[in-house]
Amino acid sequence: MSTKLASDLRDLLGDEIVADDRNSIAAHSGDKWFATHPPDLVVFARSTEDVSKLLHFASREKVPVTARGGGFGYVGGCVPARAGIALSLIRMNRIKEINFTDAVAIVEPGVFTAELKSAVCAQQLFYPPDPASMKDCTIGGNVATNAGGPRCLKYGVTRNYVIGLEVVLGNGEILRTGGRVHKNKTGFDLIGLFVGSEGMLGIVTWRLVSCSCSCSCP
C-alpha cells in the first residue's frame, strides 16, 4: 500500500515534499515520549493548498493523517498510531505579517515560538505565552495543545492570544474564522473549539495572534 500511496501523493503534490525513505520515517515516528509508531510516509506541506489537497485525498482514500509540528511534545500527540501519513508542517515557517498599529501578527504553524517572540519584540510588541520548550516547539503545536508556560499565571495561555485562524477541515475544505479585532462576539466561538483540539478537528495553517504593546520585552 505504501508504495502506491507514495506514488499517488507524488503525482498530487510533487516529488519534493513526499518522503518514504527510512530516515524520514524514523524521524517522524514519535516525539519526546517513549512510544513510537512508523507512518507509511511523510508529507512536508509548504502551503495551505498542499494541506487541503492532502486531506481531501486522505478523506477520499480513508488514509489516516497525523499532524506534526516541532515534535517536541511529551505525550505522544504526534505519534502516527494508525500509520498512514505523517503531515509535517515545519516547512510552513513564515511570519507573514507583524502590525504594530493593530498589535497583531500572522504566523504559519512551523514558526518556532521563540522566533515569534523575538520578531514581535523587535517591533516593540510582546507575545506572552512562553512554554519551556519555546526554542524547539512551534506555534502550530502551541495552538494544538493550548500551550502556556510560566507566564500563564499572569498573562494567560495561547487561547487568550489567538484571534483568527485558517483551518483545513478533514475533507480538505478551508475555513477562516476570527479577525483583527481583539474582541469579537459575532457567532460561535470556533477559535475556542480549534485551539487545544490537537488537530482532531482540522489542521491550522495560519493564525492571527494578538500581542501587547511594550517598550521593553520581559
PDB file of C-alpha atoms in Angstrom:
ATOM      1  CA  MET A   1       0.000   0.000   0.000  1.00  0.00           C
ATOM      2  CA  SER A   2       2.752   2.460   0.961  1.00  0.00           C
ATOM      3  CA  THR A   3       4.375   2.274  -2.491  1.00  0.00           C
ATOM      4  CA  LYS A   4       1.114   3.082  -4.266  1.00  0.00           C
ATOM      5  CA  LEU A   5       0.275   5.728  -1.661  1.00  0.00           C
ATOM      6  CA  ALA A   6       3.630   7.422  -2.179  1.00  0.00           C
ATOM      7  CA  SER A   7       3.207   7.316  -5.953  1.00  0.00           C
ATOM      8  CA  ASP A   8      -0.293   8.808  -5.782  1.00  0.00           C
ATOM      9  CA  LEU A   9       0.822  11.597  -3.450  1.00  0.00           C
ATOM     10  CA  ARG A  10       3.844  12.443  -5.576  1.00  0.00           C
ATOM     11  CA  ASP A  11       1.544  12.790  -8.564  1.00  0.00           C
ATOM     12  CA  LEU A  12      -0.744  15.025  -6.486  1.00  0.00           C
ATOM     13  CA  LEU A  13       1.764  17.151  -4.561  1.00  0.00           C
ATOM     14  CA  GLY A  14       5.152  16.744  -6.228  1.00  0.00           C
ATOM     15  CA  ASP A  15       8.220  14.615  -5.528  1.00  0.00           C
ATOM     16  CA  GLU A  16       9.972  17.143  -3.315  1.00  0.00           C
ATOM     17  CA  ILE A  17       7.507  17.068  -0.403  1.00  0.00           C
ATOM     18  CA  VAL A  18       6.733  13.338  -0.177  1.00  0.00           C
ATOM     19  CA  ALA A  19       9.268  11.133   1.630  1.00  0.00           C
ATOM     20  CA  ASP A  20       9.192   7.395   2.307  1.00  0.00           C
ATOM     21  CA  ASP A  21      12.872   6.734   2.980  1.00  0.00           C
ATOM     22  CA  ARG A  22      13.945   5.011   6.179  1.00  0.00           C
ATOM     23  CA  ASN A  23      15.409   8.104   7.855  1.00  0.00           C
ATOM     24  CA  SER A  24      12.323  10.255   7.267  1.00  0.00           C
ATOM     25  CA  ILE A  25      10.022   7.507   8.527  1.00  0.00           C
ATOM     26  CA  ALA A  26      12.107   7.036  11.691  1.00  0.00           C
ATOM     27  CA  ALA A  27      12.317  10.775  12.378  1.00  0.00           C
ATOM     28  CA  HIS A  28       8.523  11.114  12.221  1.00  0.00           C
ATOM     29  CA  SER A  29       7.577   8.020  14.218  1.00  0.00           C
ATOM     30  CA  GLY A  30       7.311   9.751  17.594  1.00  0.00           C
ATOM     31  CA  ASP A  31       8.035  12.769  19.767  1.00  0.00           C
ATOM     32  CA  LYS A  32       9.898  13.011  23.092  1.00  0.00           C
ATOM     33  CA  TRP A  33       7.628  10.369  24.621  1.00  0.00           C
ATOM     34  CA  PHE A  34       8.754   6.723  24.764  1.00  0.00           C
ATOM     35  CA  ALA A  35       6.122   5.305  22.379  1.00  0.00           C
ATOM     36  CA  THR A  36       6.656   5.318  18.613  1.00  0.00           C
ATOM     37  CA  HIS A  37       4.894   4.002  15.539  1.00  0.00           C
ATOM     38  CA  PRO A  38       6.136   4.482  11.971  1.00  0.00           C
ATOM     39  CA  PRO A  39       3.969   6.211   9.379  1.00  0.00           C
ATOM     40  CA  ASP A  40       3.790   4.839   5.864  1.00  0.00           C
ATOM     41  CA  LEU A  41       5.263   8.087   4.563  1.00  0.00           C
ATOM     42  CA  VAL A  42       5.823  11.748   5.395  1.00  0.00           C
ATOM     43  CA  VAL A  43       4.428  14.809   3.625  1.00  0.00           C
ATOM     44  CA  PHE A  44       6.197  18.146   4.194  1.00  0.00           C
ATOM     45  CA  ALA A  45       3.461  20.676   3.431  1.00  0.00           C
ATOM     46  CA  ARG A  46       4.554  24.038   2.029  1.00  0.00           C
ATOM     47  CA  SER A  47       1.206  25.817   1.943  1.00  0.00           C
ATOM     48  CA  THR A  48      -2.460  25.719   2.846  1.00  0.00           C
ATOM     49  CA  GLU A  49      -3.131  24.361  -0.635  1.00  0.00           C
ATOM     50  CA  ASP A  50      -0.835  21.388  -0.002  1.00  0.00           C
ATOM     51  CA  VAL A  51      -2.675  20.595   3.230  1.00  0.00           C
ATOM     52  CA  SER A  52      -6.058  20.961   1.554  1.00  0.00           C
ATOM     53  CA  LYS A  53      -5.150  18.642  -1.331  1.00  0.00           C
ATOM     54  CA  LEU A  54      -3.684  16.088   1.063  1.00  0.00           C
ATOM     55  CA  LEU A  55      -6.671  15.993   3.413  1.00  0.00           C
ATOM     56  CA  HIS A  56      -9.123  15.796   0.522  1.00  0.00           C
ATOM     57  CA  PHE A  57      -7.159  12.849  -0.870  1.00  0.00           C
ATOM     58  CA  ALA A  58      -6.817  11.150   2.524  1.00  0.00           C
ATOM     59  CA  SER A  59     -10.524  11.551   3.260  1.00  0.00           C
ATOM     60  CA  ARG A  60     -11.463  10.023  -0.072  1.00  0.00           C
ATOM     61  CA  GLU A  61      -9.000   7.149   0.252  1.00  0.00           C
ATOM     62  CA  LYS A  62      -9.619   6.571   4.001  1.00  0.00           C
ATOM     63  CA  VAL A  63      -5.956   7.088   4.911  1.00  0.00           C
ATOM     64  CA  PRO A  64      -5.111   8.285   8.458  1.00  0.00           C
ATOM     65  CA  VAL A  65      -3.248  11.599   8.768  1.00  0.00           C
ATOM     66  CA  THR A  66      -1.296  12.684  11.848  1.00  0.00           C
ATOM     67  CA  ALA A  67      -0.164  16.318  12.000  1.00  0.00           C
ATOM     68  CA  ARG A  68       3.243  17.211  13.391  1.00  0.00           C
ATOM     69  CA  GLY A  69       4.936  20.464  14.369  1.00  0.00           C
ATOM     70  CA  GLY A  70       8.302  20.530  16.102  1.00  0.00           C
ATOM     71  CA  GLY A  71       7.857  17.026  17.521  1.00  0.00           C
ATOM     72  CA  PHE A  72       8.839  18.281  20.967  1.00  0.00           C
ATOM     73  CA  GLY A  73       5.806  17.109  22.955  1.00  0.00           C
ATOM     74  CA  TYR A  74       5.986  14.597  25.785  1.00  0.00           C
ATOM     75  CA  VAL A  75       2.563  12.952  25.482  1.00  0.00           C
ATOM     76  CA  GLY A  76       2.707  11.191  22.107  1.00  0.00           C
ATOM     77  CA  GLY A  77       0.373  13.651  20.422  1.00  0.00           C
ATOM     78  CA  CYS A  78       2.110  13.394  17.041  1.00  0.00           C
ATOM     79  CA  VAL A  79       2.728   9.636  17.087  1.00  0.00           C
ATOM     80  CA  PRO A  80       1.061   8.165  13.947  1.00  0.00           C
ATOM     81  CA  ALA A  81      -0.528   5.310  15.891  1.00  0.00           C
ATOM     82  CA  ARG A  82      -2.511   4.119  12.846  1.00  0.00           C
ATOM     83  CA  ALA A  83       0.396   4.556  10.412  1.00  0.00           C
ATOM     84  CA  GLY A  84      -0.814   6.344   7.271  1.00  0.00           C
ATOM     85  CA  ILE A  85       0.568   9.828   6.582  1.00  0.00           C
ATOM     86  CA  ALA A  86       2.661  11.948   8.934  1.00  0.00           C
ATOM     87  CA  LEU A  87       1.944  15.544   7.933  1.00  0.00           C
ATOM     88  CA  SER A  88       4.890  17.770   8.849  1.00  0.00           C
ATOM     89  CA  LEU A  89       4.159  21.495   8.995  1.00  0.00           C
ATOM     90  CA  ILE A  90       7.739  22.513   9.746  1.00  0.00           C
ATOM     91  CA  ARG A  91       8.288  23.986   6.247  1.00  0.00           C
ATOM     92  CA  MET A  92       5.342  26.349   6.719  1.00  0.00           C
ATOM     93  CA  ASN A  93       7.565  28.625   8.767  1.00  0.00           C
ATOM     94  CA  ARG A  94       6.836  32.170   7.664  1.00  0.00           C
ATOM     95  CA  ILE A  95       5.836  35.127   9.791  1.00  0.00           C
ATOM     96  CA  LYS A  96       3.561  36.683   7.196  1.00  0.00           C
ATOM     97  CA  GLU A  97       2.919  39.991   8.944  1.00  0.00           C
ATOM     98  CA  ILE A  98       3.636  41.926  12.121  1.00  0.00           C
ATOM     99  CA  ASN A  99       1.453  45.012  12.530  1.00  0.00           C
ATOM    100  CA  PHE A 100       2.297  47.380  15.376  1.00  0.00           C
ATOM    101  CA  THR A 101      -0.802  49.547  14.889  1.00  0.00           C
ATOM    102  CA  ASP A 102      -3.178  46.583  15.248  1.00  0.00           C
ATOM    103  CA  ALA A 103      -0.815  44.783  17.676  1.00  0.00           C
ATOM    104  CA  VAL A 104      -1.144  41.513  15.751  1.00  0.00           C
ATOM    105  CA  ALA A 105       0.999  39.001  13.893  1.00  0.00           C
ATOM    106  CA  ILE A 106       0.027  36.464  11.223  1.00  0.00           C
ATOM    107  CA  VAL A 107       2.056  33.298  11.641  1.00  0.00           C
ATOM    108  CA  GLU A 108       2.310  29.930   9.900  1.00  0.00           C
ATOM    109  CA  PRO A 109       2.349  26.774  12.041  1.00  0.00           C
ATOM    110  CA  GLY A 110       6.029  25.893  11.586  1.00  0.00           C
ATOM    111  CA  VAL A 111       7.358  29.096  13.184  1.00  0.00           C
ATOM    112  CA  PHE A 112       9.205  28.399  16.431  1.00  0.00           C
ATOM    113  CA  THR A 113       7.689  30.135  19.438  1.00  0.00           C
ATOM    114  CA  ALA A 114      10.936  31.841  20.464  1.00  0.00           C
ATOM    115  CA  GLU A 115      11.350  33.126  16.893  1.00  0.00           C
ATOM    116  CA  LEU A 116       7.915  34.764  17.004  1.00  0.00           C
ATOM    117  CA  LYS A 117       8.619  36.313  20.398  1.00  0.00           C
ATOM    118  CA  SER A 118      11.888  37.813  19.144  1.00  0.00           C
ATOM    119  CA  ALA A 119      10.322  39.071  15.913  1.00  0.00           C
ATOM    120  CA  VAL A 120       7.449  40.893  17.616  1.00  0.00           C
ATOM    121  CA  CYS A 121       9.796  42.248  20.295  1.00  0.00           C
ATOM    122  CA  ALA A 122      11.831  43.896  17.532  1.00  0.00           C
ATOM    123  CA  GLN A 123       8.613  45.732  16.606  1.00  0.00           C
ATOM    124  CA  GLN A 124       8.027  46.827  20.230  1.00  0.00           C
ATOM    125  CA  LEU A 125       5.355  44.169  20.798  1.00  0.00           C
ATOM    126  CA  PHE A 126       5.160  41.376  23.361  1.00  0.00           C
ATOM    127  CA  TYR A 127       3.755  37.867  22.807  1.00  0.00           C
ATOM    128  CA  PRO A 128       3.384  36.425  26.343  1.00  0.00           C
ATOM    129  CA  PRO A 129       2.997  32.596  26.068  1.00  0.00           C
ATOM    130  CA  ASP A 130       6.365  31.043  26.914  1.00  0.00           C
ATOM    131  CA  PRO A 131       6.352  27.234  27.074  1.00  0.00           C
ATOM    132  CA  ALA A 132       9.582  25.833  28.499  1.00  0.00           C
ATOM    133  CA  SER A 133      10.439  24.330  25.106  1.00  0.00           C
ATOM    134  CA  MET A 134       9.782  27.571  23.195  1.00  0.00           C
ATOM    135  CA  LYS A 135      13.124  27.370  21.339  1.00  0.00           C
ATOM    136  CA  ASP A 136      12.122  23.976  19.940  1.00  0.00           C
ATOM    137  CA  CYS A 137       8.295  23.980  19.814  1.00  0.00           C
ATOM    138  CA  THR A 138       6.218  25.594  17.080  1.00  0.00           C
ATOM    139  CA  ILE A 139       3.269  27.949  17.134  1.00  0.00           C
ATOM    140  CA  GLY A 140       1.217  25.217  15.453  1.00  0.00           C
ATOM    141  CA  GLY A 141       1.917  22.877  18.348  1.00  0.00           C
ATOM    142  CA  ASN A 142       1.151  25.655  20.834  1.00  0.00           C
ATOM    143  CA  VAL A 143      -2.256  26.192  19.257  1.00  0.00           C
ATOM    144  CA  ALA A 144      -2.947  22.459  19.024  1.00  0.00           C
ATOM    145  CA  THR A 145      -2.250  21.970  22.734  1.00  0.00           C
ATOM    146  CA  ASN A 146      -3.252  25.416  24.053  1.00  0.00           C
ATOM    147  CA  ALA A 147       0.245  25.776  25.490  1.00  0.00           C
ATOM    148  CA  GLY A 148       1.027  28.046  28.400  1.00  0.00           C
ATOM    149  CA  GLY A 149       4.325  28.400  30.235  1.00  0.00           C
ATOM    150  CA  PRO A 150       5.470  30.065  33.461  1.00  0.00           C
ATOM    151  CA  ARG A 151       3.902  33.400  32.497  1.00  0.00           C
ATOM    152  CA  CYS A 152       0.443  31.884  32.026  1.00  0.00           C
ATOM    153  CA  LEU A 153      -0.444  32.643  35.655  1.00  0.00           C
ATOM    154  CA  LYS A 154      -0.188  36.350  34.874  1.00  0.00           C
ATOM    155  CA  TYR A 155      -0.856  36.591  31.146  1.00  0.00           C
ATOM    156  CA  GLY A 156      -2.932  33.538  30.239  1.00  0.00           C
ATOM    157  CA  VAL A 157      -2.412  30.714  27.753  1.00  0.00           C
ATOM    158  CA  THR A 158      -2.270  30.520  23.955  1.00  0.00           C
ATOM    159  CA  ARG A 159      -6.058  30.721  23.567  1.00  0.00           C
ATOM    160  CA  ASN A 160      -6.025  34.193  25.106  1.00  0.00           C
ATOM    161  CA  TYR A 161      -3.903  35.456  22.199  1.00  0.00           C
ATOM    162  CA  VAL A 162      -5.383  33.731  19.147  1.00  0.00           C
ATOM    163  CA  ILE A 163      -7.924  35.996  17.445  1.00  0.00           C
ATOM    164  CA  GLY A 164      -8.038  34.456  13.970  1.00  0.00           C
ATOM    165  CA  LEU A 165      -7.423  31.080  12.342  1.00  0.00           C
ATOM    166  CA  GLU A 166      -7.238  29.441   8.954  1.00  0.00           C
ATOM    167  CA  VAL A 167      -8.091  25.760   9.300  1.00  0.00           C
ATOM    168  CA  VAL A 168      -8.225  22.931   6.777  1.00  0.00           C
ATOM    169  CA  LEU A 169     -11.017  20.529   7.690  1.00  0.00           C
ATOM    170  CA  GLY A 170     -10.842  16.766   7.266  1.00  0.00           C
ATOM    171  CA  ASN A 171     -12.440  16.878   3.820  1.00  0.00           C
ATOM    172  CA  GLY A 172      -9.962  19.479   2.541  1.00  0.00           C
ATOM    173  CA  GLU A 173     -12.307  22.440   2.930  1.00  0.00           C
ATOM    174  CA  ILE A 174     -10.601  25.669   4.062  1.00  0.00           C
ATOM    175  CA  LEU A 175     -12.241  27.589   6.914  1.00  0.00           C
ATOM    176  CA  ARG A 176     -11.298  31.064   8.144  1.00  0.00           C
ATOM    177  CA  THR A 177     -12.632  32.464  11.388  1.00  0.00           C
ATOM    178  CA  GLY A 178     -11.953  35.486  13.602  1.00  0.00           C
ATOM    179  CA  GLY A 179     -10.250  38.720  12.603  1.00  0.00           C
ATOM    180  CA  ARG A 180      -8.092  41.633  13.660  1.00  0.00           C
ATOM    181  CA  VAL A 181     -10.451  42.980  16.310  1.00  0.00           C
ATOM    182  CA  HIS A 182      -9.359  41.954  19.793  1.00  0.00           C
ATOM    183  CA  LYS A 183     -12.946  41.413  20.970  1.00  0.00           C
ATOM    184  CA  ASN A 184     -15.385  39.628  18.666  1.00  0.00           C
ATOM    185  CA  LYS A 185     -18.727  38.313  19.902  1.00  0.00           C
ATOM    186  CA  THR A 186     -20.262  37.576  16.496  1.00  0.00           C
ATOM    187  CA  GLY A 187     -21.382  33.972  16.070  1.00  0.00           C
ATOM    188  CA  PHE A 188     -19.981  30.854  17.688  1.00  0.00           C
ATOM    189  CA  ASP A 189     -16.517  30.748  19.250  1.00  0.00           C
ATOM    190  CA  LEU A 190     -14.914  28.500  16.653  1.00  0.00           C
ATOM    191  CA  ILE A 191     -11.436  29.604  17.704  1.00  0.00           C
ATOM    192  CA  GLY A 192     -12.067  28.235  21.189  1.00  0.00           C
ATOM    193  CA  LEU A 193     -13.149  24.969  19.588  1.00  0.00           C
ATOM    194  CA  PHE A 194      -9.989  24.555  17.493  1.00  0.00           C
ATOM    195  CA  VAL A 195      -7.379  25.767  19.993  1.00  0.00           C
ATOM    196  CA  GLY A 196      -6.391  22.770  22.096  1.00  0.00           C
ATOM    197  CA  SER A 197      -8.079  20.233  19.810  1.00  0.00           C
ATOM    198  CA  GLU A 198      -4.733  18.554  18.903  1.00  0.00           C
ATOM    199  CA  GLY A 199      -5.517  18.506  15.173  1.00  0.00           C
ATOM    200  CA  MET A 200      -8.568  16.264  15.567  1.00  0.00           C
ATOM    201  CA  LEU A 201     -10.991  18.851  14.169  1.00  0.00           C
ATOM    202  CA  GLY A 202      -8.756  20.238  11.444  1.00  0.00           C
ATOM    203  CA  ILE A 203      -5.231  21.401  10.630  1.00  0.00           C
ATOM    204  CA  VAL A 204      -4.488  25.043  11.446  1.00  0.00           C
ATOM    205  CA  THR A 205      -2.423  26.550   8.618  1.00  0.00           C
ATOM    206  CA  TRP A 206      -2.040  30.087   9.913  1.00  0.00           C
ATOM    207  CA  ARG A 207      -3.111  32.004  12.952  1.00  0.00           C
ATOM    208  CA  LEU A 208      -3.640  35.662  13.775  1.00  0.00           C
ATOM    209  CA  VAL A 209      -2.254  36.335  17.247  1.00  0.00           C
ATOM    210  CA  SER A 210      -2.680  39.414  19.377  1.00  0.00           C
ATOM    211  CA  CYS A 211       0.285  40.992  21.117  1.00  0.00           C
ATOM    212  CA  SER A 212       0.722  43.560  23.854  1.00  0.00           C
ATOM    213  CA  CYS A 213       2.438  46.870  23.209  1.00  0.00           C
ATOM    214  CA  SER A 214       5.662  47.034  25.175  1.00  0.00           C
ATOM    215  CA  CYS A 215       8.649  49.324  25.205  1.00  0.00           C
ATOM    216  CA  SER A 216      10.738  46.500  26.643  1.00  0.00           C
ATOM    217  CA  CYS A 217      10.086  42.803  26.211  1.00  0.00           C
ATOM    218  CA  PRO A 218      10.226  40.930  29.531  1.00  0.00           C
TER     219      PRO A 218
END
